[in-house]
Amino acid sequence: MAGLELLSEQGFRLDGRRAGELRQLRARMGVFAQADGSAYLEQGNTKALAVVYGPHELRGSRGKAPHAQALVNCQYSMATFSTAERKRRPHGDRASAEMSLHLKQTFEAALLTRLFPRSQIDIYVQILQADGGNYCAAVNAATLALLDAGIPMRDYVCACSAGFLEDTALADLNYVEEAAGGPQLALALLPQAQHIALLELNARLHQDHLPRVLDAATQACRHLHALLDRVVREHLRDAAALLGK
Amino acid sequence: MASVVLSEAEKVYIMHGVQEDLRVDGRSCEDYRCAEVETDVVSNTSGSARVKLGHTDILVGVKAEMGTPKLDKPNEGSLEFFVDCSANATPEFEGRGGEELGTEIANTLYRIFNNESSIDLKLLCINPREHCWVLYVDVLLLECGGNLFDAISLAVKAALFNTRIPKVRVLEDEGGREIELSDDPFDCIRLNVDNVPCIVTLSKIGHRHIVDATLQEEACSLASLLISVTSRGALTCMKKMGRGSLDPESIFEMMETGKRVGKLLHSSLQTVLDEEENLGTARKKVGFLG
């Protein structure tokens, strides 16, 4: 992208962040009353809304359902007005189908599905505004929604993207940095055990650089974990105050 | 739609309440629930609004894109409606499950805007027969707690009020026409929404009719009448819904109530929108965080 300097000589990015710095994170749990769990999350200008229904009885065809554990059902959709250019369909296109599958893989690794045989957990994520790191915002929002629903998990799932530019690893890419076309890594981590739930790398990156990029993403995930934990604790404190305890 | 199952006794309780003009949540038959309206919630749209009416939660985004005018209306822009019943509202809407309801609502929106007075479409024309603005009004249904149509029409009106379309100029050179965008981002067209109608749905319960029914009340009602009213009380569209039947006399009664309630609805919405507008940049945006 000509004319745009993604990383200045002083080490600042376009939006004024340093290489390893995250965008501002704001979140709220329990947005909706009818769903079992819900959460809203903003990472910079990326806004995601996650809703969880379940565990409940299996719906639809029981053929593909596993017998000994719960079926995790995910749908990722983007509001038609979320992107700069209007989208024709909110979901059902190839990119969102892939995203749904990624979400399913991520949360199958984190949820204690064996506790709920012959049942189903629905996770629906809606991106209201897209500004890079959609998958990561979706995962983080879904984690909060699952916690709000009280579904047992091994750990928080924190996701963050990382890129590599001019010999520097950048954490939490925004849309402009993503669109520039450099290598891009998405990582979903269970931070306490350091288990990787999902790892995806787009575009070419020299193997020698991978540890640094992975390290940047891991570090960012740990920071996110602290932030999400704070949101959860604040939410619980408010809820407990309402109960009068 | 999120389904509620009511027992016979619960239905009788609700019906008796309506007869006495005292509903389950303490409202009278012509009262709306408390509505929250906020505009400019999604920053990459031309205009947006979120309306929360009880448990019904609607987000509307308006995007202005350049297109070509329709052949039969060469000097007008157009409005395009799309309603996404997202799975967030209920798991039944997963995949293509919400499409049927979405299309029904979008068609109703097309119908209520299908007259010259509601929005001045000539304002959206840039260059007759060649370029015009197409306003994509995208409705996102996030949670449904009854009375979808009214909440959606309120949100659409608020979003259209909030819409700012950049000003463009047409430059004529020898080679053809060129479109130049104004340098000043605050130099924009605002739409006049004075004549934009709102929908009032009246549900018949027993011998009386109520406005703004909750899911429980909708389950008790066999038939309802949807009318769209402008702020002056003019009707732009009417539709009977539900599986029951209505007699002509009660339709006229309902129309009168609808007009009365509709006028009030318009004036209170306009007050809220004006108040928010007057706050300007001092307004604290709450969005989904509050």
Short mmCIF file of C-alpha atoms in Angstrom, two decimals:
data_model
loop_
_atom_site.label_atom_id
_atom_site.label_comp_id
_atom_site.label_asym_id
_atom_site.label_seq_id
_atom_site.Cartn_x
_atom_site.Cartn_y
_atom_site.Cartn_z
CA MET A 1 0.00 0.00 0.00
CA ALA A 2 1.81 3.09 -1.22
CA GLY A 3 1.86 6.23 0.87
CA LEU A 4 0.95 4.46 4.07
CA GLU A 5 3.70 3.72 6.50
CA LEU A 6 2.52 0.78 8.58
CA LEU A 7 5.39 1.05 11.00
CA SER A 8 7.17 4.35 11.51
CA GLU A 9 10.89 4.69 12.18
CA GLN A 10 10.10 5.46 15.81
CA GLY A 11 8.32 2.11 16.06
CA PHE A 12 4.74 3.35 16.05
CA ARG A 13 1.95 1.81 14.01
CA LEU A 14 -0.71 3.65 12.01
CA ASP A 15 -3.09 3.96 14.93
CA GLY A 16 -0.33 5.05 17.31
CA ARG A 17 0.27 1.70 19.01
CA ARG A 18 3.61 0.10 19.66
CA ALA A 19 4.37 -3.27 18.05
CA GLY A 20 3.14 -5.46 20.87
CA GLU A 21 0.31 -3.24 22.05
CA LEU A 22 -3.33 -4.32 21.98
CA ARG A 23 -6.27 -2.21 20.90
CA GLN A 24 -8.63 -0.95 23.58
CA LEU A 25 -10.84 -3.77 24.83
CA ARG A 26 -14.28 -3.10 26.20
CA ALA A 27 -16.76 -5.81 26.99
CA ARG A 28 -20.02 -6.53 28.73
CA MET A 29 -21.60 -9.82 29.76
CA GLY A 30 -25.29 -10.55 29.99
CA VAL A 31 -26.48 -8.26 27.21
CA PHE A 32 -29.67 -10.20 26.46
CA ALA A 33 -32.18 -11.69 28.83
CA GLN A 34 -33.66 -14.43 26.66
CA ALA A 35 -30.45 -16.24 25.75
CA ASP A 36 -28.68 -18.53 28.22
CA GLY A 37 -25.51 -16.51 27.90
CA SER A 38 -24.52 -13.43 25.94
CA ALA A 39 -21.66 -10.99 25.67
CA TYR A 40 -20.66 -7.96 23.68
CA LEU A 41 -17.04 -7.17 23.00
CA GLU A 42 -15.17 -4.32 21.32
CA GLN A 43 -11.56 -4.65 20.30
CA GLY A 44 -10.76 -1.24 18.91
CA ASN A 45 -13.33 -0.71 16.17
CA THR A 46 -14.14 -4.40 15.79
CA LYS A 47 -17.41 -5.13 17.54
CA ALA A 48 -18.74 -8.62 18.18
CA LEU A 49 -21.85 -9.96 19.81
CA ALA A 50 -21.97 -13.57 21.02
CA VAL A 51 -24.94 -15.53 22.24
CA VAL A 52 -25.01 -19.02 23.73
CA TYR A 53 -27.97 -21.35 23.97
CA GLY A 54 -27.65 -24.61 25.81
CA PRO A 55 -26.82 -27.21 26.77
CA HIS A 56 -30.18 -28.34 25.47
CA GLU A 57 -31.71 -31.32 23.71
CA LEU A 58 -30.38 -32.09 20.23
CA ARG A 59 -32.18 -30.29 17.45
CA GLY A 60 -32.55 -31.50 13.89
CA SER A 61 -30.84 -34.62 12.61
CA ARG A 62 -29.30 -36.78 15.29
CA GLY A 63 -27.19 -38.67 12.78
CA LYS A 64 -24.06 -36.58 13.05
CA ALA A 65 -24.25 -36.06 16.80
CA PRO A 66 -21.53 -37.67 18.89
CA HIS A 67 -22.86 -40.12 21.50
CA ALA A 68 -20.61 -39.56 24.46
CA GLN A 69 -20.33 -35.79 24.41
CA ALA A 70 -22.22 -32.60 23.62
CA LEU A 71 -22.47 -31.34 20.07
CA VAL A 72 -20.94 -27.88 19.71
CA ASN A 73 -22.80 -25.92 17.08
CA CYS A 74 -21.40 -22.58 15.90
CA GLN A 75 -22.58 -19.98 13.49
CA TYR A 76 -20.50 -16.97 12.55
CA SER A 77 -22.21 -14.16 10.71
CA MET A 78 -21.36 -10.62 9.82
CA ALA A 79 -23.95 -7.87 9.70
CA THR A 80 -24.45 -6.68 6.13
CA PHE A 81 -23.39 -3.18 7.17
CA SER A 82 -20.34 -4.31 9.18
CA THR A 83 -17.75 -3.96 6.42
CA ALA A 84 -16.70 -0.88 4.47
CA GLU A 85 -18.41 -2.21 1.38
CA ARG A 86 -21.87 -3.63 2.01
CA LYS A 87 -22.04 -7.42 2.23
CA ARG A 88 -24.79 -9.18 0.34
CA ARG A 89 -25.35 -12.01 2.78
CA PRO A 90 -24.78 -12.05 6.53
CA HIS A 91 -23.76 -15.72 6.58
CA GLY A 92 -23.63 -18.78 4.39
CA ASP A 93 -20.76 -17.63 2.20
CA ARG A 94 -17.50 -19.53 2.11
CA ALA A 95 -15.56 -17.24 4.43
CA SER A 96 -18.15 -17.37 7.19
CA ALA A 97 -18.62 -21.12 6.82
CA GLU A 98 -14.88 -21.52 7.41
CA MET A 99 -15.04 -19.15 10.35
CA SER A 100 -17.89 -21.18 11.88
CA LEU A 101 -15.81 -24.31 11.54
CA HIS A 102 -12.82 -22.63 13.20
CA LEU A 103 -15.00 -21.53 16.09
CA LYS A 104 -16.33 -25.05 16.48
CA GLN A 105 -12.81 -26.51 16.57
CA THR A 106 -11.65 -23.89 19.04
CA PHE A 107 -14.45 -24.45 21.50
CA GLU A 108 -14.49 -28.21 21.19
CA ALA A 109 -10.96 -28.02 22.57
CA ALA A 110 -11.99 -25.87 25.52
CA LEU A 111 -15.46 -27.01 26.58
CA LEU A 112 -15.93 -29.99 28.85
CA THR A 113 -18.31 -31.56 26.36
CA ARG A 114 -18.16 -35.00 27.96
CA LEU A 115 -20.27 -33.71 30.83
CA PHE A 116 -23.27 -33.29 28.55
CA PRO A 117 -23.81 -36.38 26.44
CA ARG A 118 -26.72 -36.34 23.96
CA SER A 119 -27.08 -32.58 24.14
CA GLN A 120 -26.15 -29.55 22.14
CA ILE A 121 -24.51 -26.19 22.81
CA ASP A 122 -25.21 -23.40 20.33
CA ILE A 123 -22.74 -20.56 19.95
CA TYR A 124 -23.80 -17.74 17.64
CA VAL A 125 -21.46 -14.87 16.93
CA GLN A 126 -22.38 -11.76 15.03
CA ILE A 127 -19.82 -9.19 13.91
CA LEU A 128 -21.45 -5.77 14.02
CA GLN A 129 -18.47 -3.80 12.83
CA ALA A 130 -15.39 -5.27 11.21
CA ASP A 131 -11.98 -3.68 11.59
CA GLY A 132 -9.57 -6.58 11.54
CA GLY A 133 -9.19 -9.52 13.91
CA ASN A 134 -12.77 -10.68 13.41
CA TYR A 135 -11.99 -14.27 14.34
CA CYS A 136 -10.22 -13.16 17.51
CA ALA A 137 -13.01 -10.83 18.59
CA ALA A 138 -15.51 -13.62 17.89
CA VAL A 139 -13.60 -16.10 20.06
CA ASN A 140 -13.14 -13.66 22.92
CA ALA A 141 -16.80 -12.64 22.84
CA ALA A 142 -17.91 -16.28 22.70
CA THR A 143 -15.71 -17.10 25.72
CA LEU A 144 -17.46 -14.41 27.75
CA ALA A 145 -20.87 -15.62 26.56
CA LEU A 146 -20.04 -19.21 27.54
CA LEU A 147 -18.91 -18.04 30.97
CA ASP A 148 -22.13 -16.05 31.27
CA ALA A 149 -24.09 -19.20 30.43
CA GLY A 150 -22.16 -21.09 33.08
CA ILE A 151 -20.94 -23.86 30.80
CA PRO A 152 -17.89 -25.64 32.23
CA MET A 153 -14.66 -24.97 30.37
CA ARG A 154 -11.06 -25.99 30.90
CA ASP A 155 -9.95 -22.38 30.79
CA TYR A 156 -10.68 -19.08 29.10
CA VAL A 157 -10.07 -19.16 25.37
CA CYS A 158 -8.21 -16.06 24.32
CA ALA A 159 -7.49 -15.34 20.69
CA CYS A 160 -5.24 -12.79 19.11
CA SER A 161 -3.72 -12.17 15.72
CA ALA A 162 -0.13 -11.27 14.97
CA GLY A 163 1.73 -10.15 11.90
CA PHE A 164 5.28 -9.62 10.77
CA LEU A 165 6.55 -6.44 9.20
CA GLU A 166 10.05 -5.04 8.70
CA ASP A 167 11.60 -7.56 11.07
CA THR A 168 9.09 -6.74 13.82
CA ALA A 169 6.26 -8.88 15.10
CA LEU A 170 3.00 -6.92 15.45
CA ALA A 171 0.21 -8.00 17.76
CA ASP A 172 -3.55 -7.52 17.25
CA LEU A 173 -3.68 -6.37 13.63
CA ASN A 174 -6.30 -3.88 12.50
CA TYR A 175 -7.98 -3.87 9.09
CA VAL A 176 -5.39 -1.74 7.33
CA GLU A 177 -2.55 -3.93 8.58
CA GLU A 178 -4.45 -7.05 7.57
CA ALA A 179 -5.24 -5.70 4.13
CA ALA A 180 -1.58 -4.86 3.49
CA GLY A 181 -1.14 -8.56 2.80
CA GLY A 182 1.76 -9.53 5.03
CA PRO A 183 1.91 -12.80 6.95
CA GLN A 184 -0.84 -13.13 9.48
CA LEU A 185 -1.16 -15.56 12.33
CA ALA A 186 -4.28 -16.28 14.33
CA LEU A 187 -3.84 -17.99 17.66
CA ALA A 188 -6.43 -19.22 20.13
CA LEU A 189 -4.86 -20.12 23.43
CA LEU A 190 -5.95 -21.63 26.73
CA PRO A 191 -3.63 -19.31 28.65
CA GLN A 192 -3.14 -21.09 31.95
CA ALA A 193 -2.04 -24.43 30.53
CA GLN A 194 -0.60 -22.76 27.43
CA HIS A 195 -2.57 -25.13 25.22
CA ILE A 196 -3.13 -24.00 21.68
CA ALA A 197 -6.74 -24.47 20.60
CA LEU A 198 -6.29 -23.11 17.11
CA LEU A 199 -3.36 -21.89 15.07
CA GLU A 200 -3.54 -20.58 11.56
CA LEU A 201 -0.95 -18.83 9.45
CA ASN A 202 -1.74 -17.03 6.21
CA ALA A 203 0.82 -16.03 3.61
CA ARG A 204 4.53 -16.84 3.61
CA LEU A 205 6.75 -16.44 6.62
CA HIS A 206 10.29 -17.66 7.10
CA GLN A 207 10.46 -20.44 9.61
CA ASP A 208 13.12 -18.60 11.64
CA HIS A 209 10.68 -15.74 12.26
CA LEU A 210 7.83 -17.97 13.42
CA PRO A 211 8.90 -18.20 17.09
CA ARG A 212 8.92 -14.41 17.39
CA VAL A 213 5.50 -13.99 15.80
CA LEU A 214 4.09 -16.84 17.86
CA ASP A 215 5.61 -15.30 20.96
CA ALA A 216 3.99 -11.93 20.21
CA ALA A 217 0.61 -13.61 19.75
CA THR A 218 1.02 -15.66 22.95
CA GLN A 219 1.97 -12.58 24.92
CA ALA A 220 -1.06 -10.72 23.55
CA CYS A 221 -3.32 -13.65 24.47
CA ARG A 222 -2.02 -13.54 28.05
CA HIS A 223 -2.77 -9.83 28.26
CA LEU A 224 -6.24 -10.50 26.85
CA HIS A 225 -6.75 -13.17 29.47
CA ALA A 226 -6.09 -10.65 32.22
CA LEU A 227 -8.48 -8.17 30.63
CA LEU A 228 -11.26 -10.72 30.10
CA ASP A 229 -10.82 -11.99 33.64
CA ARG A 230 -11.32 -8.48 34.93
CA VAL A 231 -14.54 -8.12 32.92
CA VAL A 232 -15.85 -11.40 34.34
CA ARG A 233 -14.96 -10.49 37.92
CA GLU A 234 -16.57 -7.06 37.61
CA HIS A 235 -19.69 -8.63 36.15
CA LEU A 236 -19.87 -11.14 38.99
CA ARG A 237 -19.35 -8.44 41.59
CA ASP A 238 -22.23 -6.42 40.14
CA ALA A 239 -24.46 -9.49 39.92
CA ALA A 240 -23.65 -10.47 43.51
CA ALA A 241 -24.41 -6.92 44.67
CA LEU A 242 -27.82 -7.18 43.03
CA LEU A 243 -28.48 -10.40 44.90
CA GLY A 244 -27.61 -8.61 48.12
CA LYS A 245 -24.75 -10.82 49.23
CA MET B 1 -39.91 -16.55 16.59
CA ALA B 2 -39.13 -17.37 20.14
CA SER B 3 -42.11 -19.43 21.12
CA VAL B 4 -43.91 -19.17 24.41
CA VAL B 5 -46.23 -21.83 25.64
CA LEU B 6 -49.07 -20.58 27.80
CA SER B 7 -51.50 -22.63 29.79
CA GLU B 8 -55.24 -22.02 29.52
CA ALA B 9 -55.27 -20.34 32.93
CA GLU B 10 -52.49 -17.93 31.99
CA LYS B 11 -54.36 -16.98 28.81
CA VAL B 12 -57.53 -16.31 30.76
CA TYR B 13 -55.57 -14.18 33.23
CA ILE B 14 -54.11 -12.06 30.43
CA MET B 15 -57.49 -11.73 28.67
CA HIS B 16 -59.29 -10.64 31.83
CA GLY B 17 -56.56 -8.11 32.50
CA VAL B 18 -56.94 -6.63 29.02
CA GLN B 19 -60.69 -6.38 29.51
CA GLU B 20 -60.10 -4.30 32.65
CA ASP B 21 -57.54 -2.13 30.81
CA LEU B 22 -54.75 -3.34 33.10
CA ARG B 23 -52.17 -5.57 31.49
CA VAL B 24 -49.80 -8.03 33.14
CA ASP B 25 -46.94 -5.51 33.29
CA GLY B 26 -49.17 -2.72 34.60
CA ARG B 27 -49.70 -0.93 31.28
CA SER B 28 -53.06 0.12 29.92
CA CYS B 29 -54.23 -1.03 26.47
CA GLU B 30 -52.78 1.96 24.61
CA ASP B 31 -49.40 2.15 26.34
CA TYR B 32 -46.07 1.26 24.80
CA ARG B 33 -43.28 -0.30 26.79
CA CYS B 34 -40.33 1.88 27.65
CA ALA B 35 -38.19 2.20 24.54
CA GLU B 36 -34.49 2.98 24.37
CA VAL B 37 -33.29 4.67 21.21
CA GLU B 38 -29.69 5.43 20.35
CA THR B 39 -28.37 6.62 17.01
CA ASP B 40 -24.92 6.47 15.43
CA VAL B 41 -23.88 3.18 17.03
CA VAL B 42 -21.99 1.63 14.09
CA SER B 43 -19.38 4.05 12.84
CA ASN B 44 -18.78 2.63 9.36
CA THR B 45 -22.35 3.20 8.20
CA SER B 46 -23.96 6.37 6.84
CA GLY B 47 -26.50 6.17 9.62
CA SER B 48 -27.43 3.67 12.29
CA ALA B 49 -29.75 3.25 15.22
CA ARG B 50 -30.48 0.75 17.92
CA VAL B 51 -33.91 0.40 19.46
CA LYS B 52 -34.70 -1.68 22.50
CA LEU B 53 -38.39 -2.08 23.21
CA GLY B 54 -38.79 -4.34 26.22
CA HIS B 55 -36.90 -7.47 25.21
CA THR B 56 -37.05 -6.67 21.52
CA ASP B 57 -33.66 -5.48 20.33
CA ILE B 58 -33.14 -4.06 16.84
CA LEU B 59 -30.05 -2.66 15.15
CA VAL B 60 -30.40 -0.82 11.85
CA GLY B 61 -27.56 0.29 9.61
CA VAL B 62 -28.01 2.49 6.56
CA LYS B 63 -25.34 2.48 3.91
CA ALA B 64 -25.37 4.86 0.97
CA GLU B 65 -23.86 3.42 -2.18
CA MET B 66 -23.76 4.78 -5.66
CA GLY B 67 -25.94 3.03 -8.21
CA THR B 68 -27.97 3.64 -11.33
CA PRO B 69 -31.56 4.92 -11.16
CA LYS B 70 -34.38 2.60 -12.09
CA LEU B 71 -35.55 2.87 -15.68
CA ASP B 72 -39.06 4.02 -14.80
CA LYS B 73 -37.79 6.63 -12.33
CA PRO B 74 -34.73 8.18 -13.97
CA ASN B 75 -34.38 11.10 -11.56
CA GLU B 76 -34.83 9.33 -8.24
CA GLY B 77 -32.61 7.33 -5.93
CA SER B 78 -33.94 4.29 -4.13
CA LEU B 79 -34.27 2.57 -0.79
CA GLU B 80 -33.44 -1.11 -0.42
CA PHE B 81 -34.51 -3.03 2.66
CA PHE B 82 -32.98 -6.18 4.03
CA VAL B 83 -33.92 -7.85 7.28
CA ASP B 84 -31.57 -10.37 8.88
CA CYS B 85 -33.23 -12.47 11.54
CA SER B 86 -30.02 -13.57 13.16
CA ALA B 87 -29.62 -16.74 15.17
CA ASN B 88 -28.86 -14.50 18.16
CA ALA B 89 -32.60 -13.96 18.55
CA THR B 90 -33.51 -17.63 18.66
CA PRO B 91 -31.80 -20.86 17.53
CA GLU B 92 -34.68 -21.44 15.10
CA PHE B 93 -33.28 -18.70 12.90
CA GLU B 94 -30.01 -20.56 12.36
CA GLY B 95 -28.93 -21.09 8.77
CA ARG B 96 -31.83 -20.18 6.51
CA GLY B 97 -34.41 -20.44 9.29
CA GLY B 98 -34.95 -16.71 9.60
CA GLU B 99 -35.25 -15.97 5.90
CA GLU B 100 -39.00 -16.33 5.64
CA LEU B 101 -39.72 -13.88 8.46
CA GLY B 102 -36.96 -11.57 7.19
CA THR B 103 -38.50 -11.40 3.73
CA GLU B 104 -41.94 -10.78 5.17
CA ILE B 105 -40.71 -7.85 7.24
CA ALA B 106 -38.64 -6.44 4.35
CA ASN B 107 -41.68 -6.59 2.05
CA THR B 108 -43.78 -4.77 4.63
CA LEU B 109 -41.11 -2.08 4.86
CA TYR B 110 -41.09 -1.70 1.07
CA ARG B 111 -44.85 -1.32 1.17
CA ILE B 112 -44.96 1.36 3.85
CA PHE B 113 -42.33 3.42 2.03
CA ASN B 114 -44.06 2.94 -1.32
CA ASN B 115 -45.45 6.48 -1.65
CA GLU B 116 -44.01 9.79 -2.74
CA SER B 117 -44.39 11.63 0.53
CA SER B 118 -42.45 9.42 2.97
CA ILE B 119 -38.91 10.13 1.72
CA ASP B 120 -37.87 12.59 -0.95
CA LEU B 121 -36.11 10.21 -3.32
CA LYS B 122 -35.36 12.99 -5.82
CA LEU B 123 -32.82 14.29 -3.31
CA LEU B 124 -30.84 11.09 -3.83
CA CYS B 125 -30.45 11.62 -7.54
CA ILE B 126 -26.97 12.73 -8.61
CA ASN B 127 -27.17 12.58 -12.34
CA PRO B 128 -30.47 11.65 -14.03
CA ARG B 129 -30.40 8.21 -15.70
CA GLU B 130 -26.79 7.65 -14.72
CA HIS B 131 -26.02 7.97 -11.04
CA CYS B 132 -28.00 8.06 -7.87
CA TRP B 133 -27.62 7.10 -4.23
CA VAL B 134 -29.05 3.78 -3.20
CA LEU B 135 -29.74 3.63 0.51
CA TYR B 136 -29.36 0.10 1.81
CA VAL B 137 -31.38 -0.11 5.00
CA ASP B 138 -30.23 -3.27 6.76
CA VAL B 139 -32.16 -4.40 9.79
CA LEU B 140 -30.58 -6.80 12.24
CA LEU B 141 -32.86 -8.56 14.64
CA LEU B 142 -30.92 -9.32 17.82
CA GLU B 143 -33.58 -10.36 20.27
CA CYS B 144 -37.31 -10.66 19.91
CA GLY B 145 -39.72 -10.06 22.75
CA GLY B 146 -42.86 -9.27 20.81
CA ASN B 147 -43.99 -6.42 18.58
CA LEU B 148 -41.18 -6.74 16.05
CA PHE B 149 -42.75 -4.61 13.33
CA ASP B 150 -43.23 -1.51 15.48
CA ALA B 151 -39.73 -1.68 16.92
CA ILE B 152 -38.20 -2.16 13.47
CA SER B 153 -40.08 0.79 11.99
CA LEU B 154 -38.97 3.00 14.89
CA ALA B 155 -35.36 1.91 14.39
CA VAL B 156 -35.58 2.51 10.62
CA LYS B 157 -36.92 6.01 11.16
CA ALA B 158 -34.20 6.79 13.73
CA ALA B 159 -31.48 5.44 11.42
CA LEU B 160 -32.78 7.45 8.45
CA PHE B 161 -32.82 10.54 10.65
CA ASN B 162 -29.19 9.85 11.54
CA THR B 163 -28.16 9.21 7.91
CA ARG B 164 -25.64 11.58 6.38
CA ILE B 165 -24.92 11.25 2.69
CA PRO B 166 -21.77 12.93 1.39
CA LYS B 167 -22.36 15.77 -1.07
CA VAL B 168 -21.08 15.24 -4.57
CA ARG B 169 -20.79 17.57 -7.53
CA VAL B 170 -21.05 16.68 -11.17
CA LEU B 171 -18.32 18.23 -13.27
CA GLU B 172 -18.86 18.41 -17.01
CA ASP B 173 -15.76 18.18 -19.18
CA GLU B 174 -15.49 17.56 -22.87
CA GLY B 175 -14.74 13.87 -22.25
CA GLY B 176 -17.87 13.27 -20.22
CA ARG B 177 -19.10 13.79 -16.72
CA GLU B 178 -17.07 13.35 -13.61
CA ILE B 179 -18.26 13.08 -10.06
CA GLU B 180 -16.37 14.94 -7.40
CA LEU B 181 -16.76 14.26 -3.72
CA SER B 182 -16.83 17.20 -1.37
CA ASP B 183 -13.59 17.63 0.63
CA ASP B 184 -15.41 18.54 3.81
CA PRO B 185 -16.69 15.41 5.59
CA PHE B 186 -19.33 17.49 7.37
CA ASP B 187 -20.73 18.72 4.07
CA CYS B 188 -23.54 16.24 3.68
CA ILE B 189 -27.20 15.73 2.84
CA ARG B 190 -29.65 14.97 5.64
CA LEU B 191 -32.97 13.30 4.93
CA ASN B 192 -36.24 14.83 5.98
CA VAL B 193 -37.97 12.16 8.04
CA ASP B 194 -41.07 14.16 9.03
CA ASN B 195 -43.27 12.01 6.82
CA VAL B 196 -41.60 8.68 7.44
CA PRO B 197 -44.33 6.39 8.77
CA CYS B 198 -44.14 4.19 11.84
CA ILE B 199 -45.93 0.89 12.19
CA VAL B 200 -48.47 0.40 14.96
CA THR B 201 -49.59 -3.18 15.48
CA LEU B 202 -52.89 -3.63 17.25
CA SER B 203 -53.60 -7.08 18.60
CA LYS B 204 -57.14 -8.17 19.28
CA ILE B 205 -57.47 -9.87 22.65
CA GLY B 206 -61.02 -10.74 23.71
CA HIS B 207 -63.20 -7.79 22.79
CA ARG B 208 -60.50 -5.18 23.08
CA HIS B 209 -57.33 -4.39 21.21
CA ILE B 210 -53.92 -3.53 22.60
CA VAL B 211 -50.78 -1.93 21.21
CA ASP B 212 -47.22 -3.17 21.72
CA ALA B 213 -48.03 -6.75 22.69
CA THR B 214 -45.41 -8.82 24.48
CA LEU B 215 -44.71 -12.40 23.38
CA GLN B 216 -47.20 -13.70 25.96
CA GLU B 217 -49.89 -11.35 24.75
CA GLU B 218 -49.16 -12.21 21.13
CA ALA B 219 -49.74 -15.85 22.02
CA CYS B 220 -53.22 -14.92 23.33
CA SER B 221 -54.18 -12.86 20.32
CA LEU B 222 -55.73 -14.56 17.31
CA ALA B 223 -55.59 -11.67 14.90
CA SER B 224 -53.89 -8.34 14.69
CA LEU B 225 -53.94 -5.33 12.44
CA LEU B 226 -50.75 -3.65 11.33
CA ILE B 227 -51.10 -0.05 10.20
CA SER B 228 -48.42 2.43 9.26
CA VAL B 229 -49.11 6.00 10.32
CA THR B 230 -47.27 9.22 9.58
CA SER B 231 -46.72 11.90 12.21
CA ARG B 232 -49.77 13.76 10.87
CA GLY B 233 -51.96 10.69 11.28
CA ALA B 234 -52.15 9.64 7.62
CA LEU B 235 -52.26 5.94 6.87
CA THR B 236 -49.80 4.60 4.29
CA CYS B 237 -50.38 0.89 4.60
CA MET B 238 -52.56 -1.60 6.41
CA LYS B 239 -52.32 -5.33 6.83
CA LYS B 240 -54.18 -7.92 8.80
CA MET B 241 -52.08 -10.61 10.38
CA GLY B 242 -52.67 -13.74 12.39
CA ARG B 243 -54.84 -16.76 11.84
CA GLY B 244 -58.05 -15.44 13.39
CA SER B 245 -60.55 -13.13 11.76
CA LEU B 246 -61.65 -9.56 12.45
CA ASP B 247 -65.01 -7.94 11.83
CA PRO B 248 -65.10 -4.71 9.82
CA GLU B 249 -66.37 -2.63 12.72
CA SER B 250 -63.44 -3.46 14.95
CA ILE B 251 -61.05 -2.69 12.09
CA PHE B 252 -62.27 0.90 12.04
CA GLU B 253 -61.98 1.13 15.80
CA MET B 254 -58.45 -0.20 15.63
CA MET B 255 -57.54 2.26 12.91
CA GLU B 256 -58.67 5.15 15.07
CA THR B 257 -56.67 3.90 18.05
CA GLY B 258 -53.68 3.29 15.78
CA LYS B 259 -53.73 6.84 14.46
CA ARG B 260 -53.98 8.28 17.95
CA VAL B 261 -51.19 6.14 19.36
CA GLY B 262 -49.07 6.57 16.21
CA LYS B 263 -49.09 10.37 16.47
CA LEU B 264 -47.93 10.15 20.07
CA LEU B 265 -45.24 7.62 19.13
CA HIS B 266 -43.89 9.92 16.40
CA SER B 267 -43.76 12.96 18.63
CA SER B 268 -41.94 11.15 21.45
CA LEU B 269 -39.45 9.60 19.02
CA GLN B 270 -38.78 12.98 17.45
CA THR B 271 -38.21 14.54 20.88
CA VAL B 272 -35.66 11.89 21.79
CA LEU B 273 -33.88 12.20 18.44
CA ASP B 274 -33.75 15.99 18.68
CA GLU B 275 -32.43 15.85 22.23
CA GLU B 276 -29.69 13.47 21.17
CA GLU B 277 -28.87 15.65 18.17
CA ASN B 278 -28.58 18.75 20.33
CA LEU B 279 -26.03 17.11 22.59
CA GLY B 280 -23.75 16.86 19.55
CA THR B 281 -20.27 15.62 20.32
CA ALA B 282 -20.88 15.90 24.07
CA ARG B 283 -23.08 12.83 23.89
CA LYS B 284 -21.66 9.74 25.52
CA LYS B 285 -22.17 6.75 23.30
CA VAL B 286 -23.45 3.78 25.23
CA GLY B 287 -24.15 1.19 22.54
CA PHE B 288 -24.19 -2.33 23.92
CA LEU B 289 -21.93 -1.50 26.84
CA GLY B 290 -24.52 0.16 29.03
#
